[in-house]
Coordinates of C-alpha atoms and ligand atoms in Angstrom, one line a residue:
X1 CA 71.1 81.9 53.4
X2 CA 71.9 82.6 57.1
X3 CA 69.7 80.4 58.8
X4 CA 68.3 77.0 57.6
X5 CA 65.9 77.1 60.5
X6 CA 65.5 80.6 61.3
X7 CA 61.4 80.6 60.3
X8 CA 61.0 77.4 62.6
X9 CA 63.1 78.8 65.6
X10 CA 61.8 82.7 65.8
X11 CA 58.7 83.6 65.9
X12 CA 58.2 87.4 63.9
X13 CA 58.9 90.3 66.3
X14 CA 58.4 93.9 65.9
X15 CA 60.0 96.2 68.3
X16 CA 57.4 97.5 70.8
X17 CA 55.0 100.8 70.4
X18 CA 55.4 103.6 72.6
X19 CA 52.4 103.5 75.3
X20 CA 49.5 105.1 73.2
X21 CA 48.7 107.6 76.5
X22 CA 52.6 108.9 76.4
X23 CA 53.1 109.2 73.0
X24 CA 50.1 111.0 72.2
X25 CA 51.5 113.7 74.2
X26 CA 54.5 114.5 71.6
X27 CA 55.1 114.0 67.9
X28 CA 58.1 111.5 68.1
X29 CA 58.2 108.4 66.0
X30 CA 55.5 105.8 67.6
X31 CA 58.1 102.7 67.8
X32 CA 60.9 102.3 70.2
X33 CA 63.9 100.7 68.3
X34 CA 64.5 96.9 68.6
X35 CA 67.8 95.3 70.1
X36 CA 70.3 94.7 67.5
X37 CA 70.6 91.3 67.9
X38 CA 67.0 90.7 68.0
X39 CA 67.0 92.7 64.1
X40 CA 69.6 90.1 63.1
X41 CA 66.8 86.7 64.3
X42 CA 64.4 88.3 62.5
X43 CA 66.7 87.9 59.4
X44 CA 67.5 84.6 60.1
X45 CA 63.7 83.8 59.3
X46 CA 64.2 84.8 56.3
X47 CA 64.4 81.4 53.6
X48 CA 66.2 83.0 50.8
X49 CA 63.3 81.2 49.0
X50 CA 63.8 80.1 45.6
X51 CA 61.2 82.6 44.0
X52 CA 61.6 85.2 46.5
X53 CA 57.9 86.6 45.8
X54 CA 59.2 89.5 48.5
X55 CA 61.2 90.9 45.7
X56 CA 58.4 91.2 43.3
X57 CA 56.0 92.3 45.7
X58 CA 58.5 95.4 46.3
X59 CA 58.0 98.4 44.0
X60 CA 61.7 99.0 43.7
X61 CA 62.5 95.1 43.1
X62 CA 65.0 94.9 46.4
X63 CA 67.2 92.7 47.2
X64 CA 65.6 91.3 50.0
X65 CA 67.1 88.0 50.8
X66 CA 70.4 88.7 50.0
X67 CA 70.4 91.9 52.6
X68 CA 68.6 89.4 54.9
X69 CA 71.5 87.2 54.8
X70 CA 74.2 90.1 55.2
X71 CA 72.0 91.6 58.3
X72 CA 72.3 88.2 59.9
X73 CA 76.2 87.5 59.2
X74 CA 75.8 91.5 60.8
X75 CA 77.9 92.9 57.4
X76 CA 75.8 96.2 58.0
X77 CA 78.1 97.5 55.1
X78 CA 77.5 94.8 53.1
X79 CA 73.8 95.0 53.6
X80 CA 73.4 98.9 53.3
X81 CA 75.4 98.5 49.9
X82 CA 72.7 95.7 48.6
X83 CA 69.6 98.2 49.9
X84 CA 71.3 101.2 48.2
X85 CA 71.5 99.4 44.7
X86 CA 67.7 99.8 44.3
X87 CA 66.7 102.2 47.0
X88 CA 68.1 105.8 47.4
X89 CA 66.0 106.6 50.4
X90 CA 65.7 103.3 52.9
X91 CA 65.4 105.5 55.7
X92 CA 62.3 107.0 54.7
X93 CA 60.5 103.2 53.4
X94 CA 62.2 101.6 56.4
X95 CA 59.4 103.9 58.6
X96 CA 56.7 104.4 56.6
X97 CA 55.9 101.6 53.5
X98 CA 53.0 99.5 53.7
X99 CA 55.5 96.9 53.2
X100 CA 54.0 95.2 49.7
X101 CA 57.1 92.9 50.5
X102 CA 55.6 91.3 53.4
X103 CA 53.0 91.2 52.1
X104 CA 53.8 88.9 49.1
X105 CA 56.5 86.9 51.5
X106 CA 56.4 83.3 51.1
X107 CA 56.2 82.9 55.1
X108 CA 53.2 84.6 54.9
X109 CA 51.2 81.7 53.2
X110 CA 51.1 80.1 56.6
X111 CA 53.1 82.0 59.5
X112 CA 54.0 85.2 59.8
X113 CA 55.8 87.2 57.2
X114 CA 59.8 87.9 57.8
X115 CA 59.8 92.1 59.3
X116 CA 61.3 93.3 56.2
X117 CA 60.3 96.7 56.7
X118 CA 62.0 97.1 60.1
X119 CA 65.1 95.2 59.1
X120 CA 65.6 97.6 56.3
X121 CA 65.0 101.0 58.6
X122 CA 68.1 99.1 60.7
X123 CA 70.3 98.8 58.2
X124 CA 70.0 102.3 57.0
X125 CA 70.2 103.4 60.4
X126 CA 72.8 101.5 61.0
X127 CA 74.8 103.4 58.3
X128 CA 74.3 106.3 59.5
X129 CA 75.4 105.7 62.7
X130 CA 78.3 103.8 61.3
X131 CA 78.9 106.6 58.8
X132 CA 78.9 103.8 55.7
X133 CA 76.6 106.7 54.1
X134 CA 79.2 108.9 53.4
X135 CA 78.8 111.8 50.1
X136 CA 80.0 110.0 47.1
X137 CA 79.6 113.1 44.7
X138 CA 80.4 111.9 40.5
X139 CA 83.9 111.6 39.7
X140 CA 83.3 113.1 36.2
X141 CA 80.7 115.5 35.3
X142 CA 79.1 115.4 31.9
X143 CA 78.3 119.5 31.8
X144 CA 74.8 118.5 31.1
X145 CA 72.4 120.8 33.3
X146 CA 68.9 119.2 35.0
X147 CA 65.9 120.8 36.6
X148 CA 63.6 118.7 38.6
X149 CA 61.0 120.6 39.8
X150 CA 59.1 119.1 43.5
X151 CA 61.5 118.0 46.4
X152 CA 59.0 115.0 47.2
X153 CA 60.4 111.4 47.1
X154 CA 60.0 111.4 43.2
X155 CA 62.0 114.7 42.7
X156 CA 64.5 113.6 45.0
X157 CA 65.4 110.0 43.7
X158 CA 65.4 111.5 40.0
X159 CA 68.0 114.5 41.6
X160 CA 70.2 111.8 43.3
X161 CA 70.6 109.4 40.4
X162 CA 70.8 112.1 37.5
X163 CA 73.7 113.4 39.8
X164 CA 75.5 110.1 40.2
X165 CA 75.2 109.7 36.4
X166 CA 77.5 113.2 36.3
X167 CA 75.3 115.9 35.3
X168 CA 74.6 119.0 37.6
X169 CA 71.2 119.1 39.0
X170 CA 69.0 122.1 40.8
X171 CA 66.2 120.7 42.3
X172 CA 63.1 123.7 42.2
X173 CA 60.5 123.4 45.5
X174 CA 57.9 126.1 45.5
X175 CA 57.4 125.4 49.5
X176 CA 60.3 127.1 52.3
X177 CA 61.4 123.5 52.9
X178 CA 62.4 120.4 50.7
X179 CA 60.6 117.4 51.1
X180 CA 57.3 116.9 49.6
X181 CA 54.5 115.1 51.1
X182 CA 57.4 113.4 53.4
X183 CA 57.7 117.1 54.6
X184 CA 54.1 118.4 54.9
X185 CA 51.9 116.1 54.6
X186 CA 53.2 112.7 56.2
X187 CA 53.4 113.3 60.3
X188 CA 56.2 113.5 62.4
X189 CA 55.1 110.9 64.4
X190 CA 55.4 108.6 61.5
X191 CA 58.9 110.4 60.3
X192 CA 60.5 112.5 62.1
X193 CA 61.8 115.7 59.7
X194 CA 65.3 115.1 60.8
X195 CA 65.9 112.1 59.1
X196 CA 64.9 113.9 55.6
X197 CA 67.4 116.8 56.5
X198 CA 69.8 114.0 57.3
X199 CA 69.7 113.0 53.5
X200 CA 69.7 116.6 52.4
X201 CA 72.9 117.6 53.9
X202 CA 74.0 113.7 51.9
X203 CA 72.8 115.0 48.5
X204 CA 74.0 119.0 49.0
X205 CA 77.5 117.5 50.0
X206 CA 77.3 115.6 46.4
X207 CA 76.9 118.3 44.4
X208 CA 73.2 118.9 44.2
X209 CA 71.8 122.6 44.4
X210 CA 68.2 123.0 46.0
X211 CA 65.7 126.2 45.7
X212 CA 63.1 127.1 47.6
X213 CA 59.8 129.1 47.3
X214 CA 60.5 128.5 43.5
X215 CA 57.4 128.0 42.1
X216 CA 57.7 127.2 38.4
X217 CA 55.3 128.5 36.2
X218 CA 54.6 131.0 38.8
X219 CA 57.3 133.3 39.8
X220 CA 60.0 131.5 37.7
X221 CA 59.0 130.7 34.2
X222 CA 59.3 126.8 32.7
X223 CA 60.6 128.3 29.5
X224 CA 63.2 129.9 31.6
X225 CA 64.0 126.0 33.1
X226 CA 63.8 125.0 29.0
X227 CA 66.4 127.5 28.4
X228 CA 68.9 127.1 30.7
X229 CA 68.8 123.3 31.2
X230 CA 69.1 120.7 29.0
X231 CA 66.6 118.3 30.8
X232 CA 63.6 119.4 33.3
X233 CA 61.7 116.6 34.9
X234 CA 58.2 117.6 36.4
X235 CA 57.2 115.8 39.9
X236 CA 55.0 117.9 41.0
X237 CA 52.9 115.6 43.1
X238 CA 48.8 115.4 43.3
X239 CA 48.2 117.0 46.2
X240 CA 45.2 118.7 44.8
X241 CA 42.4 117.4 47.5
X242 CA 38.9 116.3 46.3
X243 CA 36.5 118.5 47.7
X244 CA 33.1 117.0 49.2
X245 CA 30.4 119.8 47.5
X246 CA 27.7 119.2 49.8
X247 CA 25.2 122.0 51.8
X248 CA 27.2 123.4 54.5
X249 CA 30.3 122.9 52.8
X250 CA 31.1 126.3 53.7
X251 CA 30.9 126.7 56.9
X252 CA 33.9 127.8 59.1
X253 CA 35.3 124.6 60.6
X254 CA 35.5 122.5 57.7
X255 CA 38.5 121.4 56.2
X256 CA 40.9 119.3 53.9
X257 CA 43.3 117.0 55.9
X258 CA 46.0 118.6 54.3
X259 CA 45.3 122.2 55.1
X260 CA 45.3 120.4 58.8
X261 CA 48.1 118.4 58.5
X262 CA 50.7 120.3 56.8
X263 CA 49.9 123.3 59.3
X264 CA 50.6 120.8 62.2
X265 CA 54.2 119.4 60.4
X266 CA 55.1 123.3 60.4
X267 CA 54.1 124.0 63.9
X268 CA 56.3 121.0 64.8
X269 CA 59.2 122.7 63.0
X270 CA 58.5 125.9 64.5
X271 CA 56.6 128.2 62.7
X272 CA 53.6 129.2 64.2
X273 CA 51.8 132.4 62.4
X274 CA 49.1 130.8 60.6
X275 CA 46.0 133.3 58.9
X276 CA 43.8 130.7 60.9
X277 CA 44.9 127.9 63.7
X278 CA 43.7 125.1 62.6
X279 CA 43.4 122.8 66.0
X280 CA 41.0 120.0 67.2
X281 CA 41.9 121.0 70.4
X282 CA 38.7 120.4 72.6
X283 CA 36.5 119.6 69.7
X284 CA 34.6 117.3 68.7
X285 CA 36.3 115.8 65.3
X286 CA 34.7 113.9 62.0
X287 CA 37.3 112.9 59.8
X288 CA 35.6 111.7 56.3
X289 CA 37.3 109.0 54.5
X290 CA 38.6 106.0 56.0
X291 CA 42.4 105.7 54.1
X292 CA 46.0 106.9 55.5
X293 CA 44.8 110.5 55.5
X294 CA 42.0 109.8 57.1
X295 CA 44.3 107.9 59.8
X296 CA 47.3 110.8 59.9
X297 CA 44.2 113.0 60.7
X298 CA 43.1 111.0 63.8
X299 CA 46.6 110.9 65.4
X300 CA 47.1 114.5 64.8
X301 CA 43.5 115.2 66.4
X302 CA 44.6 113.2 69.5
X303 CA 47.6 114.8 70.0
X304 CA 46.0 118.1 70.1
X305 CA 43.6 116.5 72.5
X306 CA 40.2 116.7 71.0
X307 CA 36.8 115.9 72.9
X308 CA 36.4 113.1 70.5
X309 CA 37.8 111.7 67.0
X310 CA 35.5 109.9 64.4
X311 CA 36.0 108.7 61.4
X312 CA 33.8 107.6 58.9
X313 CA 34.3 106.2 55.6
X314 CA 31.5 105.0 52.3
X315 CA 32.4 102.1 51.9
X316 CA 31.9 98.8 54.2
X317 CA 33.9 97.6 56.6
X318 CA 36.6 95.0 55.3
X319 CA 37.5 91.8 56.9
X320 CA 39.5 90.8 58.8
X321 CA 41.4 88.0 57.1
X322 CA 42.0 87.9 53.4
X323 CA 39.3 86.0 50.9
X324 CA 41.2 83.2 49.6
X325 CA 39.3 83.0 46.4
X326 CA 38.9 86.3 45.6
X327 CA 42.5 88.0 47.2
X328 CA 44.3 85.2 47.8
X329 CA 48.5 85.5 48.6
X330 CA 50.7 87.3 46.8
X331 CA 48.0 90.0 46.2
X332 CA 48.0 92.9 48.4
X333 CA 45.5 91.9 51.4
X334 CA 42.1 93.6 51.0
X335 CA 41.3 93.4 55.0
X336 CA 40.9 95.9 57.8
X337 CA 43.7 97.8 58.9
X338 CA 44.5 99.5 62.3
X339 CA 47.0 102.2 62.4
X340 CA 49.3 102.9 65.3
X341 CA 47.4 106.1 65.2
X342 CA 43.5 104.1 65.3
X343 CA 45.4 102.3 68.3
X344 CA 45.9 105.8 70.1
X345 CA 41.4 105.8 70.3
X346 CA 39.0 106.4 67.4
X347 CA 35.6 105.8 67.0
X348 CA 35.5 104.2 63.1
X349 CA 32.4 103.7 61.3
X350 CA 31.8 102.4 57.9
X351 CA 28.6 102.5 55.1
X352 CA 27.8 105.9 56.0
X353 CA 26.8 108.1 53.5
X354 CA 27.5 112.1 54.2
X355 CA 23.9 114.3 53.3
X356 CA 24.9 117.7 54.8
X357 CA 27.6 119.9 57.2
X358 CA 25.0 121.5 59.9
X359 CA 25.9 125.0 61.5
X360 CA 25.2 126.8 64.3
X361 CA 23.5 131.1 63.7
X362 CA 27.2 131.8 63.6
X363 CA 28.2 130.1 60.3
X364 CA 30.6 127.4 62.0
X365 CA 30.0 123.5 61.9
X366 CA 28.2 121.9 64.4
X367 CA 27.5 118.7 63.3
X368 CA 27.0 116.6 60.4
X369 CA 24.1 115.0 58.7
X370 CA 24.6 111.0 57.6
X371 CA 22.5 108.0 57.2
X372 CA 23.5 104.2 56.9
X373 CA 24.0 102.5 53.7
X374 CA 23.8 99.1 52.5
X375 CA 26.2 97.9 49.6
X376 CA 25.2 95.0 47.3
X377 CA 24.8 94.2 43.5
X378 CA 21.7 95.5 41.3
X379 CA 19.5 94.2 38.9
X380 CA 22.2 95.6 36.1
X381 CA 25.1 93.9 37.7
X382 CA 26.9 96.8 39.2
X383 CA 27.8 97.0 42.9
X384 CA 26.1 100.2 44.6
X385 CA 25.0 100.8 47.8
X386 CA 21.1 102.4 48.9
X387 CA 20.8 104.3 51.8
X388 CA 18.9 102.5 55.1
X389 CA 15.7 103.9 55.9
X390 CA 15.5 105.7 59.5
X391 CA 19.0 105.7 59.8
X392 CA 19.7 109.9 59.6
X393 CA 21.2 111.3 62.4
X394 CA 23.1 114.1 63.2
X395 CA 27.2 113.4 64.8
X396 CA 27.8 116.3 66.8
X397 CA 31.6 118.3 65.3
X398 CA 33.0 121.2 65.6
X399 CA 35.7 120.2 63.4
X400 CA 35.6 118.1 59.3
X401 CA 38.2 116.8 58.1
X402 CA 38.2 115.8 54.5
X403 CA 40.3 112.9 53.7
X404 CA 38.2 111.3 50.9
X405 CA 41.5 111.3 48.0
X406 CA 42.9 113.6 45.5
X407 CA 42.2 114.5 42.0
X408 CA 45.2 113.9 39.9
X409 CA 48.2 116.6 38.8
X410 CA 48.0 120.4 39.8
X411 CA 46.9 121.9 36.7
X412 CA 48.6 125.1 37.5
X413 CA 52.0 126.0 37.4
X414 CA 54.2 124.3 34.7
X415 CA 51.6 122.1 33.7
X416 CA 49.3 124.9 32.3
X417 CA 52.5 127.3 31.3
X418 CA 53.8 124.2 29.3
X419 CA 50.3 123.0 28.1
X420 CA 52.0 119.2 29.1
X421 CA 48.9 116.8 28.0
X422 CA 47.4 115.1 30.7
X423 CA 45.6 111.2 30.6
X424 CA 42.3 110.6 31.1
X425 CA 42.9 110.2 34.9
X426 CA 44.0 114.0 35.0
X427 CA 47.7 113.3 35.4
X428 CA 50.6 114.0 32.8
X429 CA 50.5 111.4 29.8
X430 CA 54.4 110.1 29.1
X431 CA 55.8 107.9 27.0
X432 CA 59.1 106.3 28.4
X433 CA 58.6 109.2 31.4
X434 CA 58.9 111.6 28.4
X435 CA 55.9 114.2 28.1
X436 CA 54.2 115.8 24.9
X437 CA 56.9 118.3 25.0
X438 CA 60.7 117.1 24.2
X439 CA 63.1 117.1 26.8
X440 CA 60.2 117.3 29.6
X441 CA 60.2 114.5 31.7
X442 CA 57.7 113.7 34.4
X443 CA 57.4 111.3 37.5
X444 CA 56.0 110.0 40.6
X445 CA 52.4 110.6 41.8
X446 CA 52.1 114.1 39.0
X447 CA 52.6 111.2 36.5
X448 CA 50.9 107.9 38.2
X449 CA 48.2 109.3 40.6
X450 CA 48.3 109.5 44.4
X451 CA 50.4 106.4 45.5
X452 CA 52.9 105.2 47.6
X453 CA 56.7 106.6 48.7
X454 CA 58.2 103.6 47.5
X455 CA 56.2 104.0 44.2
X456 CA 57.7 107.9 44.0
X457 CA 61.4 106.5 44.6
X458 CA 61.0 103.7 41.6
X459 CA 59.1 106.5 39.2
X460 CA 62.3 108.9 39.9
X461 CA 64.5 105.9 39.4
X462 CA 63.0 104.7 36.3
X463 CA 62.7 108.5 34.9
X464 CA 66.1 109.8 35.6
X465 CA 67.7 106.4 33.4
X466 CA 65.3 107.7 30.5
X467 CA 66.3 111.2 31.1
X468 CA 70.4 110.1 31.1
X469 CA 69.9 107.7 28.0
X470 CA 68.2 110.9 26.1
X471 CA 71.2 113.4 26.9
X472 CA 73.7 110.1 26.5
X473 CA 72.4 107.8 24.1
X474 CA 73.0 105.7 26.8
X475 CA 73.0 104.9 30.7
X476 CA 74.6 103.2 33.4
X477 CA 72.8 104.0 36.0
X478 CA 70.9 100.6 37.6
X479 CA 68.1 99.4 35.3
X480 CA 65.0 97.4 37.8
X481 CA 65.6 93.9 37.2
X482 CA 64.7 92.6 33.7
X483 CA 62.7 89.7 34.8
X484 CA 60.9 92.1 37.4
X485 CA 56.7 91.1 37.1
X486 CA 55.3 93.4 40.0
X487 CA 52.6 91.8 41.6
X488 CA 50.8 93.3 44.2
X489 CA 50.0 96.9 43.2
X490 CA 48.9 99.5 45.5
X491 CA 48.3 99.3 49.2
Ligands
FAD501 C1 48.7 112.8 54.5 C2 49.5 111.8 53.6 C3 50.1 110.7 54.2 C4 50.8 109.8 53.5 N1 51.4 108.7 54.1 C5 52.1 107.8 53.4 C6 52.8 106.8 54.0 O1 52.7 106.6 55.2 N2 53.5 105.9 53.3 C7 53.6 106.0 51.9 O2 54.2 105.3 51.3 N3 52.9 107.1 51.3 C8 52.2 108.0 52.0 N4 51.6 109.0 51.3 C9 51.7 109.1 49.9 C10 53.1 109.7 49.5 O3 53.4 110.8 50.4 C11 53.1 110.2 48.1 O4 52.8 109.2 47.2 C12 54.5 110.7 47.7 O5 55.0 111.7 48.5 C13 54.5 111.2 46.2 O6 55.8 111.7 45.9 P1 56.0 112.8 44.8 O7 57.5 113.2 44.8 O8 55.5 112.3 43.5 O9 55.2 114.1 45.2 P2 55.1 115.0 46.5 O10 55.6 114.3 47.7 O11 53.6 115.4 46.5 O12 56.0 116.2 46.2 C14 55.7 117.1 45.1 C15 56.4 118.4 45.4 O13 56.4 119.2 44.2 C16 56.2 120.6 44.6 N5 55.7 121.3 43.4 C17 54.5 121.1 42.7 N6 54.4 121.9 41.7 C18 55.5 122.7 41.7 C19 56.0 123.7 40.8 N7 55.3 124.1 39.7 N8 57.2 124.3 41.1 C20 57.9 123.9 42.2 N9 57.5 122.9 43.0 C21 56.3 122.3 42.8 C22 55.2 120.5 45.7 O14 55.2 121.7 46.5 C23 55.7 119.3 46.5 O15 56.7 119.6 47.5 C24 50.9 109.9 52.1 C25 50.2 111.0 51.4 C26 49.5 111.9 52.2 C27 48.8 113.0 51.5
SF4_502 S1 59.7 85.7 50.4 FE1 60.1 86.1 52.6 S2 61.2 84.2 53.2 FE2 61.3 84.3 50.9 S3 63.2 85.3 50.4 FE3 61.6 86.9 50.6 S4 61.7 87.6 52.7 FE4 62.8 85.7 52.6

């Protein structure tokens, strides 16, 4: 433990935000980095507690205090070696995680929790710059052959561990660019696309082979992948948006958020031929559904400087501090949260029920029909909600966004050409990350549902050790702790 006390001396500091009015004019990263020194106080807070809750509360079990400690002895070796023993990727959760750790520190009982997130985006930076991340390709190769097919966070945690285990991996990504959701559907302003290529060149230099515009199932067969490798492991993703099947819904102007914000990630990296511009530019926006999406939406709509952005969501507005009785600490806090991008200006309303998209003689939206709702229990016991009387009105758009969740695994593509079972949620049923057919593997949000990054690096963690000890009869590739009880599920 660095320093006895850290927590009593230092007070929690995050480095400062970009002013909202500048950086809603680019698409760089929001915060400004923090002074080195002032990264290595904010480790000294940590207590190196007895039951570091942190580490439970983190998906991927990390070593949290003990990288704490290294960070404030400043061994940024030391402490990019303890973060790379559970994460592959601490670049990518450094920037955008929801931070389940701080939430479930012990500080956070009764002061503020230690910056966990931000010390860990130092220390992999910090490597980088250093050049402690060098290529450490295998030293012996097995001659086993694995195809993971998606490039998101799942796909590419399952590519780099399989490949430090020895065998040669081809990783197939029916887009024109690796990366996933971290590639077209999180913002650049949240991650900046240069730190993924940064790991890419990492992972080519080791031996890994990566294809693009393969889209298996579609113009390259799974049976082909069966016959050629001895392992494929499907993590597709669940990028398949839930639609809102309402009158009006098709009227020119409405959209899903990711049809909006993937174009805008591509227009950032250059290309810009699109069969219809999708812009906000000058409009008036309604982004439907309060979560992340919803959020991403509202930053991009300011940046392409929109009349106005709402953003509506069903259900009622949270608190503002955590119910002690009902959501007490560790758990994940069940309270209101404002995004950098909220910060940037947002008009946010909750309990509003969405009745119809209204168009104008030309077919395109105009506005959009809601009326206020009120959420309680009924006579049966079941929380619902009834609308309010007199509340209809019409919010003026010109632009809908729909950000209101997913519906589980694509069912095209391998899925249907392999007939893989899916559970009752829609996503691809496994059993030790195995599917219904042999030698298929599956993982991340394909196999769990829409969740988190960090969640996608543990699934293709946990999935490549199951595919290694099926080619192997064994592995040695790190196993999450034994004793690890996660505790605070999704954010
Ligand atoms: C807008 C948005 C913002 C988000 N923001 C955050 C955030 O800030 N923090 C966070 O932790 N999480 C965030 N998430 C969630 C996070 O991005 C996902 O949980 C994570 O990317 C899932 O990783 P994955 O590898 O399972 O799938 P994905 O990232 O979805 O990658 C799957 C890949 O597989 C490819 N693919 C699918 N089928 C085939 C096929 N048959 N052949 C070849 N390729 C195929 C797809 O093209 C895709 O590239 C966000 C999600 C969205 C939609
Ligand atoms: S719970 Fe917080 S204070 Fe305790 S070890 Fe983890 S980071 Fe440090």
């Amino acid at each position: 433990m660095g320093q006895i006390d850290g927590f009593m001396k230092f007070d929690r500091e995050m480095p400062k935000s970009r002013d909202p009015k500048e950086r809603i004019k680019d698409y760089k990263e929001v915060y400004n980095p923090l002074d080195k020194e002032k990264v290595k106080q904010q480790a000294a807070r940590c207590m190196d507690c007895g039951v570091p809750f942190c580490h439970n509360g983190c998906p991927l079990g990390n070593n949290i205090p003990d990288f704490n400690d290294a960070v404030y002895n400043g061994k940024w070796e030391e402490a990019i070696k303890i973060l790379s023993s559970t994460n592959n990727f601490p670049e990518f959760t450094g920037r955008i995680c929801p931070a389940p750790c701080e939430a479930s520190c012990v500080l956070s009982i009764n002061n503020k929790p230690v910056t966990i997130e931000y010390i860990e985006k130092t220390i992999a930076e910090q490597a980088f710059e250093k050049g402690y991340l060098k290529p450490s390709p295998p030293k012996q190769r097995t001659g086993k052959r694995v195809a993971i097919v998606g490039s998101g966070p799942a796909g590419l945690a399952a590519a780099a561990q399989l490949n430090k285990a020895g065998h040669w991996v081809t990783v197939f990504e029916r887009s024109d660019r690796i990366g996933g959701l971290l590639r077209y559907g999180i913002p650049d302003f949240k991650l900046e696309k240069h730190v993924i290529d940064r790991r890419l060149r990492l992972m080519e230099q080791e031996g890994i082979v990566f294809r693009t515009n393969a889209h298996v199932g579609v113009n390259i067969s799974a049976k082909h992948l069966q016959d050629e490798f001895d392992a494929v492991v499907m993590c597709g993703g669940a990028s398949a948006p839930r639609d809102l099947p309402i009158p009006g819904r098709q009227l020119k102007g409405v959209h899903f958020a990711m049809e909006f914000l993937s174009q805008q990630n591509k227009r950032v990296a250059g290309d810009n031929i699109f069969a219809e511009d999708i812009l906000a530019t000058e409009k008036n926006v309604l982004v439907i559904g309060g979560g992340d999406t919803g959020s991403d939406c509202v930053g991009t709509s300011n940046r392409h400087k929109a009349k106005s952005v709402t953003q509506i969501e069903l259900l009622a507005k949270p608190p503002l501090t955590r119910n002690e009785a009902s959501n007490p600490w560790p758990l994940w806090p069940m309270i209101l949260n404002t995004s950098s991008s909220h910060e940037e200006g947002v008009n946010r309303e909750w309990a509003i029920l969405t009745k119809e998209f209204v168009g104008d003689s030309n077919g395109r939206l105009s506005g959009m029909k809601i009326a206020e709702i009120k959420w309680g229990v009924n006579a049966q016991g079941k929380m619902g909600f009834e609308e309010i009387p007199g509340t209809e009105r019409v919010i003026p758009c010109e632009l809908a966004l729909l950000a209101i969740g997913f519906v589980g695994a694509e069912k095209g593509g391998l899925v249907e050409e392999l007939k893989l079972e899916l559970d009752e949620r829609g996503n691809i049923r496994t059993t030790n990350y195995m599917s219904s057919q042999e030698g298929v593997f599956s993982a991340g949000d394909v196999r769990r549902g829409q969740s988190l990054v960090v969640w996608a690096i543990s699934e293709g963690r946990e999935a490549a050790r199951a595919v290694d000890t099926w080619l192997m009869g064994s592995s040695n590739l790190e196993a999450k702790d034994e004793s690890f009880v996660h505790i605070s599920e999704e954010a």
